[in-house]
CSV table of C-alpha atoms and ligand atoms in Angstrom, one decimal:
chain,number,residue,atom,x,y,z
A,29,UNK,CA,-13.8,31.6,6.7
A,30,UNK,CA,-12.2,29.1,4.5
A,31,UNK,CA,-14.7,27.1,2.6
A,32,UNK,CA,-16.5,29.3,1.6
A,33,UNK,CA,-14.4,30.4,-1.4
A,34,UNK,CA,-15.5,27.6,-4.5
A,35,UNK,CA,-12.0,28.0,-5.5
A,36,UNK,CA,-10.8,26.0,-9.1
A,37,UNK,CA,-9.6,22.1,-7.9
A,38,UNK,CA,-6.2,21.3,-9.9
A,39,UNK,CA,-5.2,19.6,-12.0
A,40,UNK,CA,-8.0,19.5,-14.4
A,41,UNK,CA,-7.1,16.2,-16.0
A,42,UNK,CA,-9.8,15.8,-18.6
A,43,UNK,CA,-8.2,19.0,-20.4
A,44,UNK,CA,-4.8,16.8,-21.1
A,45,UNK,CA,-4.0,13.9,-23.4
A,46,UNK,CA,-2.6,11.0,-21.5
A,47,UNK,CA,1.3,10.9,-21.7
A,48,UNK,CA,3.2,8.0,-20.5
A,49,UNK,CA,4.3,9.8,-17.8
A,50,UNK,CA,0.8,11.2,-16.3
A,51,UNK,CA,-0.5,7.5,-16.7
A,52,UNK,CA,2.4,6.0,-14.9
A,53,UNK,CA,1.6,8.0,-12.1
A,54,UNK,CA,-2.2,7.9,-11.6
A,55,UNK,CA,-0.9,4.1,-11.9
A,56,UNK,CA,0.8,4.3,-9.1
A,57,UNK,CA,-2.2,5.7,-7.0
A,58,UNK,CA,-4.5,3.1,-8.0
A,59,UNK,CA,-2.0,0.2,-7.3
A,60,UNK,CA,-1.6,1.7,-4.4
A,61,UNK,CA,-5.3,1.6,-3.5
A,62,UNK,CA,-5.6,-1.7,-4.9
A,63,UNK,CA,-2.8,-3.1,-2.7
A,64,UNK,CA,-4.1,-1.4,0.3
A,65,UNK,CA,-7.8,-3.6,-0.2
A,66,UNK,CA,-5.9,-6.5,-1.1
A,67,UNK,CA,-4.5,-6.3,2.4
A,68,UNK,CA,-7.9,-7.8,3.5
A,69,UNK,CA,-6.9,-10.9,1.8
A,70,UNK,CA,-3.9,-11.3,4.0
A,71,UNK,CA,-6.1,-11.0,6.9
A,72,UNK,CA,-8.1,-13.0,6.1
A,73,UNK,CA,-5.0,-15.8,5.7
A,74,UNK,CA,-3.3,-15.3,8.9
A,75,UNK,CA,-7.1,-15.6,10.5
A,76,UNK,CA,-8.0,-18.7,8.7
A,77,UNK,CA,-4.5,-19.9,9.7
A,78,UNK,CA,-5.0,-19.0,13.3
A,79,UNK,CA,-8.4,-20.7,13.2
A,80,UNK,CA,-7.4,-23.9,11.9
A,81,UNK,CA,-7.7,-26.3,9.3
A,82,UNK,CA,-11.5,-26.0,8.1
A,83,UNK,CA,-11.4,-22.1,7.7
A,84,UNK,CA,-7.7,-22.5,6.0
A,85,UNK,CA,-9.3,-24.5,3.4
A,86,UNK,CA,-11.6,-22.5,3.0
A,87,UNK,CA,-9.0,-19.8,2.3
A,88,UNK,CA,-7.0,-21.9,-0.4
A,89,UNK,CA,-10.7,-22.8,-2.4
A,90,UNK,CA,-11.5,-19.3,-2.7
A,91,UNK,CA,-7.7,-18.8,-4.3
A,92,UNK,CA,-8.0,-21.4,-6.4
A,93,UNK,CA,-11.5,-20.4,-7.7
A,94,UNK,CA,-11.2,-18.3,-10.9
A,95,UNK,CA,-12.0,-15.0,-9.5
A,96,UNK,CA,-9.7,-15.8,-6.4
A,97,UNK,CA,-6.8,-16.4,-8.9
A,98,UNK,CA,-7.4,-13.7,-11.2
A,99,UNK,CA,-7.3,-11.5,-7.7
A,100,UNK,CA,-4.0,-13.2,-7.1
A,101,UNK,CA,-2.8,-12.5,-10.4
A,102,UNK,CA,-3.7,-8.7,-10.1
A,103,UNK,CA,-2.5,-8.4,-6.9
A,104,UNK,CA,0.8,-9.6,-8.0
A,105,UNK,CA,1.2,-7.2,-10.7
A,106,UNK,CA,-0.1,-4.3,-8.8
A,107,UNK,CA,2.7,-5.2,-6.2
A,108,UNK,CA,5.6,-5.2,-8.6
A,109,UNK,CA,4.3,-2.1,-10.3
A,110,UNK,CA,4.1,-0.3,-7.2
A,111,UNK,CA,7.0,-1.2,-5.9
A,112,UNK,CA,9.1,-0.7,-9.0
A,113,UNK,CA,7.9,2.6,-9.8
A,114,UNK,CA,8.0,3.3,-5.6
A,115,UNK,CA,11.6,3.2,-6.1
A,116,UNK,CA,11.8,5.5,-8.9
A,117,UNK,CA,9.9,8.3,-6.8
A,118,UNK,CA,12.2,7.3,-4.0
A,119,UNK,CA,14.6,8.0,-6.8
A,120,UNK,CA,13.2,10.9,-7.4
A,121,UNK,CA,12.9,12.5,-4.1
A,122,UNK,CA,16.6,12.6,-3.7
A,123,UNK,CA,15.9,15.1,-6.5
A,124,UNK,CA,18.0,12.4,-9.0
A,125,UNK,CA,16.6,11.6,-12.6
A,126,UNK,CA,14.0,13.8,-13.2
A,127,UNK,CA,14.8,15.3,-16.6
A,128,UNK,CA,12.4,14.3,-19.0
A,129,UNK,CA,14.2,11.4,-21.2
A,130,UNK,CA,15.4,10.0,-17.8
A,131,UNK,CA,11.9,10.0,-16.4
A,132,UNK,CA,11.0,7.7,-19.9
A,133,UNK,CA,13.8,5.9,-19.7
A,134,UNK,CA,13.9,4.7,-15.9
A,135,UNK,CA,9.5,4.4,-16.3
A,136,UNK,CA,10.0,1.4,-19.1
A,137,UNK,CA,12.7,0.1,-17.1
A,138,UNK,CA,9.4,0.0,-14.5
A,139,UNK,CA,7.1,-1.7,-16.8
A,140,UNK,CA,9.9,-4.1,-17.5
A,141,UNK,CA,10.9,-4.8,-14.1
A,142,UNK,CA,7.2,-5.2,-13.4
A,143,UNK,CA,6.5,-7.7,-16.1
A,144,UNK,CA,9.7,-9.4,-15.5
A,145,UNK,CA,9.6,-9.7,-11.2
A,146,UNK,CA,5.4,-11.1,-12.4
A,147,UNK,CA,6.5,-14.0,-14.6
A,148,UNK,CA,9.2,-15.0,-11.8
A,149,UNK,CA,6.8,-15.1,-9.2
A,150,UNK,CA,4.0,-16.9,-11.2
A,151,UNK,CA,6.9,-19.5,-12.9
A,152,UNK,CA,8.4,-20.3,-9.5
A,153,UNK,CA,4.9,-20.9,-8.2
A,154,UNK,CA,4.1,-23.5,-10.6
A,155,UNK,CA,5.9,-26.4,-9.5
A,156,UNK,CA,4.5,-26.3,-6.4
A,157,UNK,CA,0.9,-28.4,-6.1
A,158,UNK,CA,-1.2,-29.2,-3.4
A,159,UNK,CA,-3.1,-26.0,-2.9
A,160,UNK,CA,-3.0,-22.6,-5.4
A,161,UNK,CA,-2.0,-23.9,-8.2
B,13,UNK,CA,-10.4,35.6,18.9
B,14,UNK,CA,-12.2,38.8,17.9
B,15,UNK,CA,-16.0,39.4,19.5
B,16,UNK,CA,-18.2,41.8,17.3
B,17,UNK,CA,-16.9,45.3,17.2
B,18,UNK,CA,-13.4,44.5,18.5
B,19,UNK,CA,-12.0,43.0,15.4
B,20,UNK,CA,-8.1,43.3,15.1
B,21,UNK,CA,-7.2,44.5,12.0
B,22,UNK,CA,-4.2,42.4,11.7
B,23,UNK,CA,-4.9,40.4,8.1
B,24,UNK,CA,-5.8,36.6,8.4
B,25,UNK,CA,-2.5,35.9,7.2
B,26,UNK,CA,-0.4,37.8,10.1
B,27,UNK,CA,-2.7,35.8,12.5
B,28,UNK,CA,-1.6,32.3,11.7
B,29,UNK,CA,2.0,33.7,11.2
B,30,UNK,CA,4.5,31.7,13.3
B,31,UNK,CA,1.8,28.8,14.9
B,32,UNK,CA,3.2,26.2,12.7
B,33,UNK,CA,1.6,24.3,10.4
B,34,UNK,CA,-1.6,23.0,11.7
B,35,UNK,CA,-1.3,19.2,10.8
B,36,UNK,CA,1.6,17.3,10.2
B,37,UNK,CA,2.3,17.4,6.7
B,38,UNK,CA,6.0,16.7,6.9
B,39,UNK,CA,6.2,13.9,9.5
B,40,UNK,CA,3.6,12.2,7.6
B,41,UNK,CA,5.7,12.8,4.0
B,42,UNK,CA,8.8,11.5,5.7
B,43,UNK,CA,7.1,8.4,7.2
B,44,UNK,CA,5.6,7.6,3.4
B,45,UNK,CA,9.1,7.3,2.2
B,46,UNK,CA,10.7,5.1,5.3
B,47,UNK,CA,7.8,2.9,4.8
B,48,UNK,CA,8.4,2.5,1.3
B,49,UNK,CA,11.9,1.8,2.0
B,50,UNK,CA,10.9,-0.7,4.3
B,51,UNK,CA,8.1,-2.1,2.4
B,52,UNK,CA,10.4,-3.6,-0.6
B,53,UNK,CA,12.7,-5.9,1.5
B,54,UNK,CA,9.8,-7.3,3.5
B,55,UNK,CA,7.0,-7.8,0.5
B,56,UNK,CA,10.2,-9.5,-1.3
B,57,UNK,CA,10.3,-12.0,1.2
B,58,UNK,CA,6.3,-12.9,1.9
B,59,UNK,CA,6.4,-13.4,-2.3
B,60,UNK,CA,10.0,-15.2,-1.9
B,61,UNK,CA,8.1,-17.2,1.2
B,62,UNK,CA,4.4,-17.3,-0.1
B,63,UNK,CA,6.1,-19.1,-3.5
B,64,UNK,CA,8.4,-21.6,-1.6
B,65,UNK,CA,5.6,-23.1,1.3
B,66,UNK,CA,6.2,-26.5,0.1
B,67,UNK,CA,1.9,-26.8,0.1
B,68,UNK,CA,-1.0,-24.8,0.5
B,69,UNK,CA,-2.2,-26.4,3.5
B,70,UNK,CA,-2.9,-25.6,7.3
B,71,UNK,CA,-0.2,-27.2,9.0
B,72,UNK,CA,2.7,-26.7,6.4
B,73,UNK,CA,1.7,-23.5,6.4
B,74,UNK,CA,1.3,-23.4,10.3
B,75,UNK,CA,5.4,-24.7,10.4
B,76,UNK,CA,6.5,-21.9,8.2
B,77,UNK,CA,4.7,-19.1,9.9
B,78,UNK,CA,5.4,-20.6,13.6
B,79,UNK,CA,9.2,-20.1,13.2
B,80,UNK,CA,10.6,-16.9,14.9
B,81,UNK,CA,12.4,-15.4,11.8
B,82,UNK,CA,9.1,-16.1,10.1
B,83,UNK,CA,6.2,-14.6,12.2
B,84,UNK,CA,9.0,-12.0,13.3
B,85,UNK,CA,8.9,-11.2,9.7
B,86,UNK,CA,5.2,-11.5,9.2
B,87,UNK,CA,4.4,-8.9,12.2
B,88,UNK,CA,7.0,-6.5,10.7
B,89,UNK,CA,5.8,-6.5,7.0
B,90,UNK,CA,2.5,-6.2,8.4
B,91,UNK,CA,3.5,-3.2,10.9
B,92,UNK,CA,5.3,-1.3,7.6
B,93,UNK,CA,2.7,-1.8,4.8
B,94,UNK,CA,-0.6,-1.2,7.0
B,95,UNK,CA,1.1,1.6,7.9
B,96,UNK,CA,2.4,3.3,4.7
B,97,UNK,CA,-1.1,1.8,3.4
B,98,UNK,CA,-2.8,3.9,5.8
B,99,UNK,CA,-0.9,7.0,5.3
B,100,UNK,CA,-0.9,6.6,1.2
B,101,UNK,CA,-5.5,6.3,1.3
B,102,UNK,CA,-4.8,9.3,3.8
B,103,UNK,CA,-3.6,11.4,1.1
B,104,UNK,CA,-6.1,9.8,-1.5
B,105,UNK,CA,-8.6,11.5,0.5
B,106,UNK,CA,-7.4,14.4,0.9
B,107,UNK,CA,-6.8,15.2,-2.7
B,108,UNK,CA,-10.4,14.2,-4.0
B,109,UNK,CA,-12.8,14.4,-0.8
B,110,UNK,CA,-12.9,18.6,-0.4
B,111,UNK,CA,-16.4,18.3,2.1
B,112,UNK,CA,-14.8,18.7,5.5
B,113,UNK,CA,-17.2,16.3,7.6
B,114,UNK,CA,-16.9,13.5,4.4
B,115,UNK,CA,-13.1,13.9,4.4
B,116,UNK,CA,-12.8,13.5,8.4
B,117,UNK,CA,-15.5,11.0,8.5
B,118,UNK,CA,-13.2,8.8,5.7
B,119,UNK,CA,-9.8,9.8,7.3
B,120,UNK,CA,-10.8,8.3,11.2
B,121,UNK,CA,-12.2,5.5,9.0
B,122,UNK,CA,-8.6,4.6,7.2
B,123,UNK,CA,-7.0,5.1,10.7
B,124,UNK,CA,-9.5,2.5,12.2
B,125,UNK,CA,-9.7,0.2,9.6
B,126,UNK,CA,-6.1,-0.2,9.6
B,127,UNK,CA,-5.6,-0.3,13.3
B,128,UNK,CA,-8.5,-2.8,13.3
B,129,UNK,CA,-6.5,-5.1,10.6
B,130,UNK,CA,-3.7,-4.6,12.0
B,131,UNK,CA,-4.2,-5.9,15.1
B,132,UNK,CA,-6.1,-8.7,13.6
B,133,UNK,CA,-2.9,-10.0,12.0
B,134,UNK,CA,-0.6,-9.8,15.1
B,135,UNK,CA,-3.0,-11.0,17.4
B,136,UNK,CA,-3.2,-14.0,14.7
B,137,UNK,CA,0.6,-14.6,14.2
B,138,UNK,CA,1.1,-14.2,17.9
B,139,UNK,CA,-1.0,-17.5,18.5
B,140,UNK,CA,0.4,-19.4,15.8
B,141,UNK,CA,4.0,-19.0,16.8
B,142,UNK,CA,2.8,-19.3,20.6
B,143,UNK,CA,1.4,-22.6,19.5
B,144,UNK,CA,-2.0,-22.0,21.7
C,217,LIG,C1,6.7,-2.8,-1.9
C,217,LIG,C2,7.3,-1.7,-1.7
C,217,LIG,C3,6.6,-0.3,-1.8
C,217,LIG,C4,7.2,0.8,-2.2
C,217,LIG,C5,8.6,1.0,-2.6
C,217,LIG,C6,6.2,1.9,-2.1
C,217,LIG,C7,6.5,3.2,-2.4
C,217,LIG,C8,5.6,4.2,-2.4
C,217,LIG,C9,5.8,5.6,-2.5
C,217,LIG,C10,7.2,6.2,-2.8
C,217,LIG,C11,4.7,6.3,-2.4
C,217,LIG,C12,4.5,7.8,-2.5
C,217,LIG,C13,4.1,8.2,-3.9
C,217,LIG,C14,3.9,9.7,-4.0
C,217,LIG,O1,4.5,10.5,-3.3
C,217,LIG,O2,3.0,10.0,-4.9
C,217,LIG,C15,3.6,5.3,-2.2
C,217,LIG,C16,2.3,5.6,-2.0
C,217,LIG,C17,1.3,4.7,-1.7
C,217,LIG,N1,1.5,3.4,-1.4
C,217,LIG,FE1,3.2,2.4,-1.6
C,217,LIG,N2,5.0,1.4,-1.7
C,217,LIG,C18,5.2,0.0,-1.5
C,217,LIG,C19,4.2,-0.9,-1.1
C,217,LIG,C20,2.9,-0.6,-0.9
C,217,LIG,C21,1.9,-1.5,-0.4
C,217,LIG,C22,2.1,-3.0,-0.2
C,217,LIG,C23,0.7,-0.8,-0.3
C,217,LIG,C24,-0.7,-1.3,0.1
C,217,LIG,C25,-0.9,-2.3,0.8
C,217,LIG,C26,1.0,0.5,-0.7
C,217,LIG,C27,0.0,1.5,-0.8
C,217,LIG,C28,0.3,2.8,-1.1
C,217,LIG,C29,-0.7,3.8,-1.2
C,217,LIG,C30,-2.2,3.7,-1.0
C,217,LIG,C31,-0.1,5.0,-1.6
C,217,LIG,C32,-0.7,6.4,-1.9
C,217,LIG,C33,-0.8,6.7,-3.3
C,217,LIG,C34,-0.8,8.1,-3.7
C,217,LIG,O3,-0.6,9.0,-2.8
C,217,LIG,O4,-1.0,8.4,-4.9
C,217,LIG,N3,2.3,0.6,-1.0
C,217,LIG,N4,4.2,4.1,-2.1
């Protein structure tokens, strides 16, 4: 029965230019996704912890290695994206906001947020030494 | 169900009529959005927490984690975002996997993976604040 139609897959995105809107979005997916395989990092940290010392060290190296800082770094980002732009389709779901200028307005008050909640982290972080630096 | 020759004529349409929807697209919409709710409190505090462990080694970290409102905190935020996590890659599939055995295949993995993590992490907290 059903399947066997090759019906037409919406939306076909390689037919529209890239608004600030429809890249927000697809944003959020992939921050999403991101987050959701960065959780294997915090597994990995609560096992090392349970563990004990040798595998937690093992933990902090990796962060402070390049690649495990840059992973930090992203992972930060993609969580204050996700969650600023998460409450603007909360925002959104209460059917609030969703004329067009609002929907600009409230998504660089996201990329703000975003950039602003980053720097916080990262500045608050930096006084602190004796493992991820 | 129709056998060869006795074929209703009622349409496909008038068949499904009235047995509901046949997953649970509502349920899973409305958890999405109580998970994001949750979600922002609790990831506020692991970055608050994660920032403010006075050093990045075993045992200071051991002392933050093994206090209640700590690994209470921990097994919540972990609860909420594996959760929501699974049920966002849930819908991730669906929209791009349209093969029916690779889309089930992929959605028992997400559920697995998840439950598998998740009971990783609580097992893990669970010892540390337990101080076995
Ligand atoms: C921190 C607070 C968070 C908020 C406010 C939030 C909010 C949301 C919302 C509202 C959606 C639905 C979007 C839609 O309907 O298109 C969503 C989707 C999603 N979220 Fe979150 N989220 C948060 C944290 C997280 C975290 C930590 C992860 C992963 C570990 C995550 C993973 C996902 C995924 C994979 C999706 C599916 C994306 C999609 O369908 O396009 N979220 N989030």
């Amino acid at each position: 029965m059903a399947g066997k139609v090759e019906r037409p897959l919406s939306p076909h995105l390689q037919v529209y230019r890239p608004q600030m809107t429809s890249v927000m979005s697809i944003l959020h997916r992939a921050t999403g996704f991101a987050l959701a395989v960065g959780t294997v990092m915090v597994v990995w940290l609560l096992l090392a912890a349970a563990s004990g010392p040798t595998a937690f060290a093992t933990f902090t190296w990796f962060c402070n290695t390049l690649i495990g800082k840059l992973m930090l770094l992203g992972w930060s980002v993609a969580l204050f994206y996700h969650l600023s732009n998460g409450v603007r389709h909360l925002i959104w779901d209460t059917g609030r906001m969703l004329e067009i200028n609002q929907a600009y307005r409230a998504g660089y008050f996201v990329l703000a947020s975003t950039v602003i909640l980053t720097l916080l982290t990262w500045w608050f972080s930096c006084p602190y030494k004796g493992g991820i630096e | 169900m129709s056998e060869k020759g006795t074929e209703s004529i009622q349409s496909p349409l008038g068949k499904v009529k009235g047995l509901g929807a046949a997953h649970n697209g509502v349920t899973h919409w409305w958890h999405q959005r109580i998970t994001a709710i949750t979600n922002i409190p609790l990831m506020l505090w692991l970055v608050w927490s994660v920032v403010h462990i006075p050093a990045w080694t075993h045992q200071e970290f051991v002392i933050w984690l093994e206090q209640p409102v700590n690994s209470i905190l921990m097994i919540l935020s972990i609860l909420s975002v594996f959760y929501h996590a699974a049920l966002g890659c849930q819908v991730i599939v669906e929209d791009y996997f349209h093969v029916e055995w690779m889309k089930i295949t992929k959605l028992i993995g997400i559920k697995l993976f998840f439950f598998a993590l998740t009971v990783t992490c609580i097992f893990s907290v669970l010892k540390i604040s337990f101080g076995v």
